[in-house]
Amino acid sequence: REHQYDAVCLQAIMQKESAYVGVMGSRRRTELLRQKLLEQGISQAVMNRLHAPIGLAIGAETEMEIAVSVMAEIIKVSRHKNTFSAKLCAAALKAEQPFVLATIICRQGSAPRDIGTKMLIFADTIVASIGGGTLEARIIKRGRKMLADKEAKDVWEKVDLTGAHQEAGYMLCGGIVDVLLEYVDPEGKNEGEMA
């Protein structure tokens, strides 16, 4: 019974862009679920993004071990998705001063760029773009505040582009974007703690 809504939920989730989607269950049950979703019109290309059963095969039995296997798989998936352009890599490697790495980690609704898009924020310039406009202006401002304050903790910033709270809302994309800002000190002095 606890799995009766998996197909309904997955059908909705698989229509959206996501960095990772997984389903808990036995190999047999998840294979039946895959077949059902294919029959309901989910394409094989979309289905290839589904991690089922969820987690890396480490022989996990306890809740803690299962959690570790799931997080390990999420890390593996995120590490294999190359979202660093050559320009971004070159700027980061040549940096002699602290900078902030801004990464779109979640988006709901319409937004200018995809999950995983990155931008470097320096005190006097930026490298690359996470979409321009209101989103980028707010993230640059927050990143430069982190640099000025030498704030070495990672920050999760949610930017509402729905226009619900702004007069010129008709000019916004209409989505909500979550951006992770990571303080990077080339001298290796950053803490890297989540705020």
mmCIF file of C-alpha atoms in Angstrom:
data_model
loop_
_atom_site.group_PDB
_atom_site.id
_atom_site.type_symbol
_atom_site.label_atom_id
_atom_site.label_comp_id
_atom_site.label_asym_id
_atom_site.label_seq_id
_atom_site.Cartn_x
_atom_site.Cartn_y
_atom_site.Cartn_z
ATOM 1 C CA ARG A 1 0.000 0.000 0.000
ATOM 2 C CA GLU A 2 2.767 2.460 0.797
ATOM 3 C CA HIS A 3 3.833 2.397 -2.876
ATOM 4 C CA GLN A 4 0.379 2.782 -4.420
ATOM 5 C CA TYR A 5 0.993 6.402 -5.474
ATOM 6 C CA ASP A 6 4.548 5.954 -6.831
ATOM 7 C CA ALA A 7 3.446 5.817 -10.492
ATOM 8 C CA VAL A 8 1.222 8.907 -10.141
ATOM 9 C CA CYS A 9 3.969 10.879 -8.392
ATOM 10 C CA LEU A 10 6.665 9.766 -10.820
ATOM 11 C CA GLN A 11 4.548 10.611 -13.842
ATOM 12 C CA ALA A 12 4.355 14.214 -12.590
ATOM 13 C CA ILE A 13 7.987 14.391 -11.437
ATOM 14 C CA MET A 14 9.464 12.919 -14.611
ATOM 15 C CA GLN A 15 7.835 15.683 -16.684
ATOM 16 C CA LYS A 16 9.941 18.270 -14.853
ATOM 17 C CA GLU A 17 13.627 19.009 -15.055
ATOM 18 C CA SER A 18 15.530 17.517 -12.145
ATOM 19 C CA ALA A 19 19.066 16.681 -11.135
ATOM 20 C CA TYR A 20 18.100 13.334 -9.568
ATOM 21 C CA VAL A 21 14.964 11.184 -9.304
ATOM 22 C CA GLY A 22 14.945 7.870 -7.480
ATOM 23 C CA VAL A 23 12.452 5.270 -6.260
ATOM 24 C CA MET A 24 12.851 2.983 -3.280
ATOM 25 C CA GLY A 25 11.799 -0.625 -3.719
ATOM 26 C CA SER A 26 12.904 -4.069 -4.795
ATOM 27 C CA ARG A 27 14.333 -4.657 -8.272
ATOM 28 C CA ARG A 28 11.200 -6.576 -9.249
ATOM 29 C CA ARG A 29 8.818 -3.875 -8.035
ATOM 30 C CA THR A 30 10.790 -1.016 -9.592
ATOM 31 C CA GLU A 31 11.011 -2.894 -12.916
ATOM 32 C CA LEU A 32 7.208 -3.313 -12.904
ATOM 33 C CA LEU A 33 6.906 0.394 -12.116
ATOM 34 C CA ARG A 34 9.190 1.263 -15.056
ATOM 35 C CA GLN A 35 7.056 -0.866 -17.401
ATOM 36 C CA LYS A 36 3.874 0.820 -16.164
ATOM 37 C CA LEU A 37 5.333 4.294 -16.749
ATOM 38 C CA LEU A 38 6.480 3.356 -20.261
ATOM 39 C CA GLU A 39 2.956 2.079 -21.003
ATOM 40 C CA GLN A 40 1.568 5.405 -19.741
ATOM 41 C CA GLY A 41 3.650 7.325 -22.272
ATOM 42 C CA ILE A 42 6.841 8.264 -20.426
ATOM 43 C CA SER A 43 9.644 8.042 -23.008
ATOM 44 C CA GLN A 44 12.633 5.735 -22.619
ATOM 45 C CA ALA A 45 14.951 8.775 -22.668
ATOM 46 C CA VAL A 46 13.129 10.265 -19.676
ATOM 47 C CA MET A 47 12.978 6.861 -17.993
ATOM 48 C CA ASN A 48 16.768 6.541 -18.263
ATOM 49 C CA ARG A 49 17.041 9.365 -15.701
ATOM 50 C CA LEU A 50 15.163 7.313 -13.088
ATOM 51 C CA HIS A 51 17.307 5.656 -10.428
ATOM 52 C CA ALA A 52 15.414 2.576 -9.314
ATOM 53 C CA PRO A 53 16.000 0.922 -7.036
ATOM 54 C CA ILE A 54 17.403 4.007 -5.361
ATOM 55 C CA GLY A 55 20.977 4.192 -4.056
ATOM 56 C CA LEU A 56 24.301 2.534 -4.821
ATOM 57 C CA ALA A 57 24.566 -1.218 -4.303
ATOM 58 C CA ILE A 58 26.555 -1.330 -1.042
ATOM 59 C CA GLY A 59 24.542 -4.066 0.661
ATOM 60 C CA ALA A 60 22.635 -1.540 2.789
ATOM 61 C CA GLU A 61 20.189 -2.982 5.325
ATOM 62 C CA THR A 62 19.587 -0.392 8.051
ATOM 63 C CA GLU A 63 17.932 2.999 7.565
ATOM 64 C CA MET A 64 21.297 4.732 8.042
ATOM 65 C CA GLU A 65 23.014 2.495 5.492
ATOM 66 C CA ILE A 66 20.217 3.087 2.974
ATOM 67 C CA ALA A 67 20.539 6.853 3.527
ATOM 68 C CA VAL A 68 24.291 6.626 2.898
ATOM 69 C CA SER A 69 23.754 4.606 -0.306
ATOM 70 C CA VAL A 70 21.200 7.143 -1.598
ATOM 71 C CA MET A 71 23.426 10.131 -0.822
ATOM 72 C CA ALA A 72 26.391 8.340 -2.415
ATOM 73 C CA GLU A 73 24.367 7.867 -5.599
ATOM 74 C CA ILE A 74 23.264 11.514 -5.593
ATOM 75 C CA ILE A 75 26.907 12.590 -5.228
ATOM 76 C CA LYS A 76 27.948 10.227 -8.025
ATOM 77 C CA VAL A 77 25.256 11.619 -10.345
ATOM 78 C CA SER A 78 26.092 15.246 -9.533
ATOM 79 C CA ARG A 79 29.821 14.700 -10.055
ATOM 80 C CA HIS A 80 29.310 13.178 -13.492
ATOM 81 C CA LYS A 81 27.245 16.090 -14.764
ATOM 82 C CA ASN A 82 29.789 18.525 -16.195
ATOM 83 C CA THR A 83 28.413 22.030 -15.817
ATOM 84 C CA PHE A 84 31.762 23.835 -15.805
ATOM 85 C CA SER A 85 32.565 25.572 -19.086
ATOM 86 C CA ALA A 86 36.200 25.964 -20.144
ATOM 87 C CA LYS A 87 35.908 29.714 -19.476
ATOM 88 C CA LEU A 88 34.608 29.105 -15.947
ATOM 89 C CA CYS A 89 37.323 26.547 -15.166
ATOM 90 C CA ALA A 90 40.084 28.813 -16.483
ATOM 91 C CA ALA A 91 38.867 31.778 -14.419
ATOM 92 C CA ALA A 92 38.588 29.680 -11.254
ATOM 93 C CA LEU A 93 42.050 28.159 -11.713
ATOM 94 C CA LYS A 94 43.679 31.548 -12.390
ATOM 95 C CA ALA A 95 41.926 33.300 -9.490
ATOM 96 C CA GLU A 96 44.225 34.955 -6.983
ATOM 97 C CA GLN A 97 41.472 36.487 -4.874
ATOM 98 C CA PRO A 98 38.417 34.940 -3.198
ATOM 99 C CA PHE A 99 35.309 34.475 -5.321
ATOM 100 C CA VAL A 100 31.823 33.037 -4.960
ATOM 101 C CA LEU A 101 30.651 30.106 -7.076
ATOM 102 C CA ALA A 102 26.901 30.450 -7.723
ATOM 103 C CA THR A 103 25.066 27.311 -8.920
ATOM 104 C CA ILE A 104 21.377 26.898 -9.750
ATOM 105 C CA ILE A 105 20.378 23.850 -7.705
ATOM 106 C CA CYS A 106 16.603 23.887 -8.092
ATOM 107 C CA ARG A 107 14.010 25.621 -10.214
ATOM 108 C CA GLN A 108 10.244 25.570 -10.145
ATOM 109 C CA GLY A 109 8.294 26.941 -13.063
ATOM 110 C CA SER A 110 9.845 29.119 -15.734
ATOM 111 C CA ALA A 111 13.420 30.299 -15.207
ATOM 112 C CA PRO A 112 16.101 31.653 -17.535
ATOM 113 C CA ARG A 113 18.668 28.848 -17.073
ATOM 114 C CA ASP A 114 18.873 25.151 -16.204
ATOM 115 C CA ILE A 115 19.764 23.367 -12.990
ATOM 116 C CA GLY A 116 23.540 23.149 -12.703
ATOM 117 C CA THR A 117 24.222 26.482 -14.441
ATOM 118 C CA LYS A 118 27.162 28.216 -12.769
ATOM 119 C CA MET A 119 28.625 31.705 -12.458
ATOM 120 C CA LEU A 120 31.720 33.049 -10.693
ATOM 121 C CA ILE A 121 31.333 36.272 -8.738
ATOM 122 C CA PHE A 122 34.432 38.353 -8.030
ATOM 123 C CA ALA A 123 34.551 41.700 -6.208
ATOM 124 C CA ASP A 124 34.838 43.579 -9.510
ATOM 125 C CA THR A 125 33.565 41.234 -12.230
ATOM 126 C CA ILE A 126 31.625 38.066 -13.011
ATOM 127 C CA VAL A 127 32.389 35.092 -15.242
ATOM 128 C CA ALA A 128 29.488 33.413 -17.078
ATOM 129 C CA SER A 129 25.800 33.970 -16.315
ATOM 130 C CA ILE A 130 22.948 32.300 -14.485
ATOM 131 C CA GLY A 131 20.360 34.099 -16.585
ATOM 132 C CA GLY A 132 20.660 37.850 -16.166
ATOM 133 C CA GLY A 133 17.931 40.167 -14.944
ATOM 134 C CA THR A 134 16.508 40.177 -11.431
ATOM 135 C CA LEU A 135 17.836 36.714 -10.601
ATOM 136 C CA GLU A 136 21.421 37.471 -11.517
ATOM 137 C CA ALA A 137 21.407 40.958 -9.976
ATOM 138 C CA ARG A 138 20.227 39.588 -6.631
ATOM 139 C CA ILE A 139 22.759 36.743 -6.667
ATOM 140 C CA ILE A 140 25.647 39.061 -7.608
ATOM 141 C CA LYS A 141 24.676 41.433 -4.795
ATOM 142 C CA ARG A 142 24.533 38.561 -2.271
ATOM 143 C CA GLY A 143 27.819 37.099 -3.552
ATOM 144 C CA ARG A 144 29.629 40.427 -3.282
ATOM 145 C CA LYS A 145 28.330 40.852 0.269
ATOM 146 C CA MET A 146 29.804 37.431 1.086
ATOM 147 C CA LEU A 147 33.138 38.565 -0.389
ATOM 148 C CA ALA A 148 33.121 41.899 1.454
ATOM 149 C CA ASP A 149 32.274 40.215 4.765
ATOM 150 C CA LYS A 150 34.689 37.323 4.062
ATOM 151 C CA GLU A 151 31.681 35.093 4.734
ATOM 152 C CA ALA A 152 33.153 31.628 4.217
ATOM 153 C CA LYS A 153 29.891 29.750 4.791
ATOM 154 C CA ASP A 154 27.855 28.406 1.897
ATOM 155 C CA VAL A 155 24.512 30.154 1.415
ATOM 156 C CA TRP A 156 21.285 28.848 -0.141
ATOM 157 C CA GLU A 157 19.405 31.740 -1.757
ATOM 158 C CA LYS A 158 15.813 31.408 -3.017
ATOM 159 C CA VAL A 159 14.842 33.932 -5.714
ATOM 160 C CA ASP A 160 11.136 34.371 -6.487
ATOM 161 C CA LEU A 161 10.592 35.344 -10.129
ATOM 162 C CA THR A 162 6.808 34.985 -10.008
ATOM 163 C CA GLY A 163 6.267 38.715 -9.590
ATOM 164 C CA ALA A 164 3.857 38.133 -6.732
ATOM 165 C CA HIS A 165 5.626 40.731 -4.583
ATOM 166 C CA GLN A 166 6.734 43.245 -7.220
ATOM 167 C CA GLU A 167 5.054 45.971 -9.241
ATOM 168 C CA ALA A 168 6.791 44.977 -12.498
ATOM 169 C CA GLY A 169 5.945 41.306 -12.028
ATOM 170 C CA TYR A 170 4.804 41.016 -15.639
ATOM 171 C CA MET A 171 8.473 41.343 -16.678
ATOM 172 C CA LEU A 172 9.674 38.330 -14.661
ATOM 173 C CA CYS A 173 10.021 34.705 -15.816
ATOM 174 C CA GLY A 174 7.423 33.311 -13.442
ATOM 175 C CA GLY A 175 9.434 30.687 -11.551
ATOM 176 C CA ILE A 176 11.321 30.216 -8.319
ATOM 177 C CA VAL A 177 15.058 29.514 -8.445
ATOM 178 C CA ASP A 178 17.302 28.201 -5.660
ATOM 179 C CA VAL A 179 20.973 29.128 -5.962
ATOM 180 C CA LEU A 180 23.832 27.762 -3.870
ATOM 181 C CA LEU A 181 26.561 30.332 -3.241
ATOM 182 C CA GLU A 182 29.926 28.879 -2.231
ATOM 183 C CA TYR A 183 32.740 31.106 -0.967
ATOM 184 C CA VAL A 184 36.046 30.008 -2.505
ATOM 185 C CA ASP A 185 39.409 31.253 -1.295
ATOM 186 C CA PRO A 186 42.240 30.236 -3.659
ATOM 187 C CA GLU A 187 44.553 30.333 -0.647
ATOM 188 C CA GLY A 188 42.469 27.490 0.819
ATOM 189 C CA LYS A 189 41.048 29.326 3.826
ATOM 190 C CA ASN A 190 37.320 28.733 3.224
ATOM 191 C CA GLU A 191 35.231 26.907 5.790
ATOM 192 C CA GLY A 192 32.579 25.559 3.413
ATOM 193 C CA GLU A 193 29.831 25.253 6.040
ATOM 194 C CA MET A 194 26.167 25.586 5.138
ATOM 195 C CA ALA A 195 24.469 28.666 6.615
#
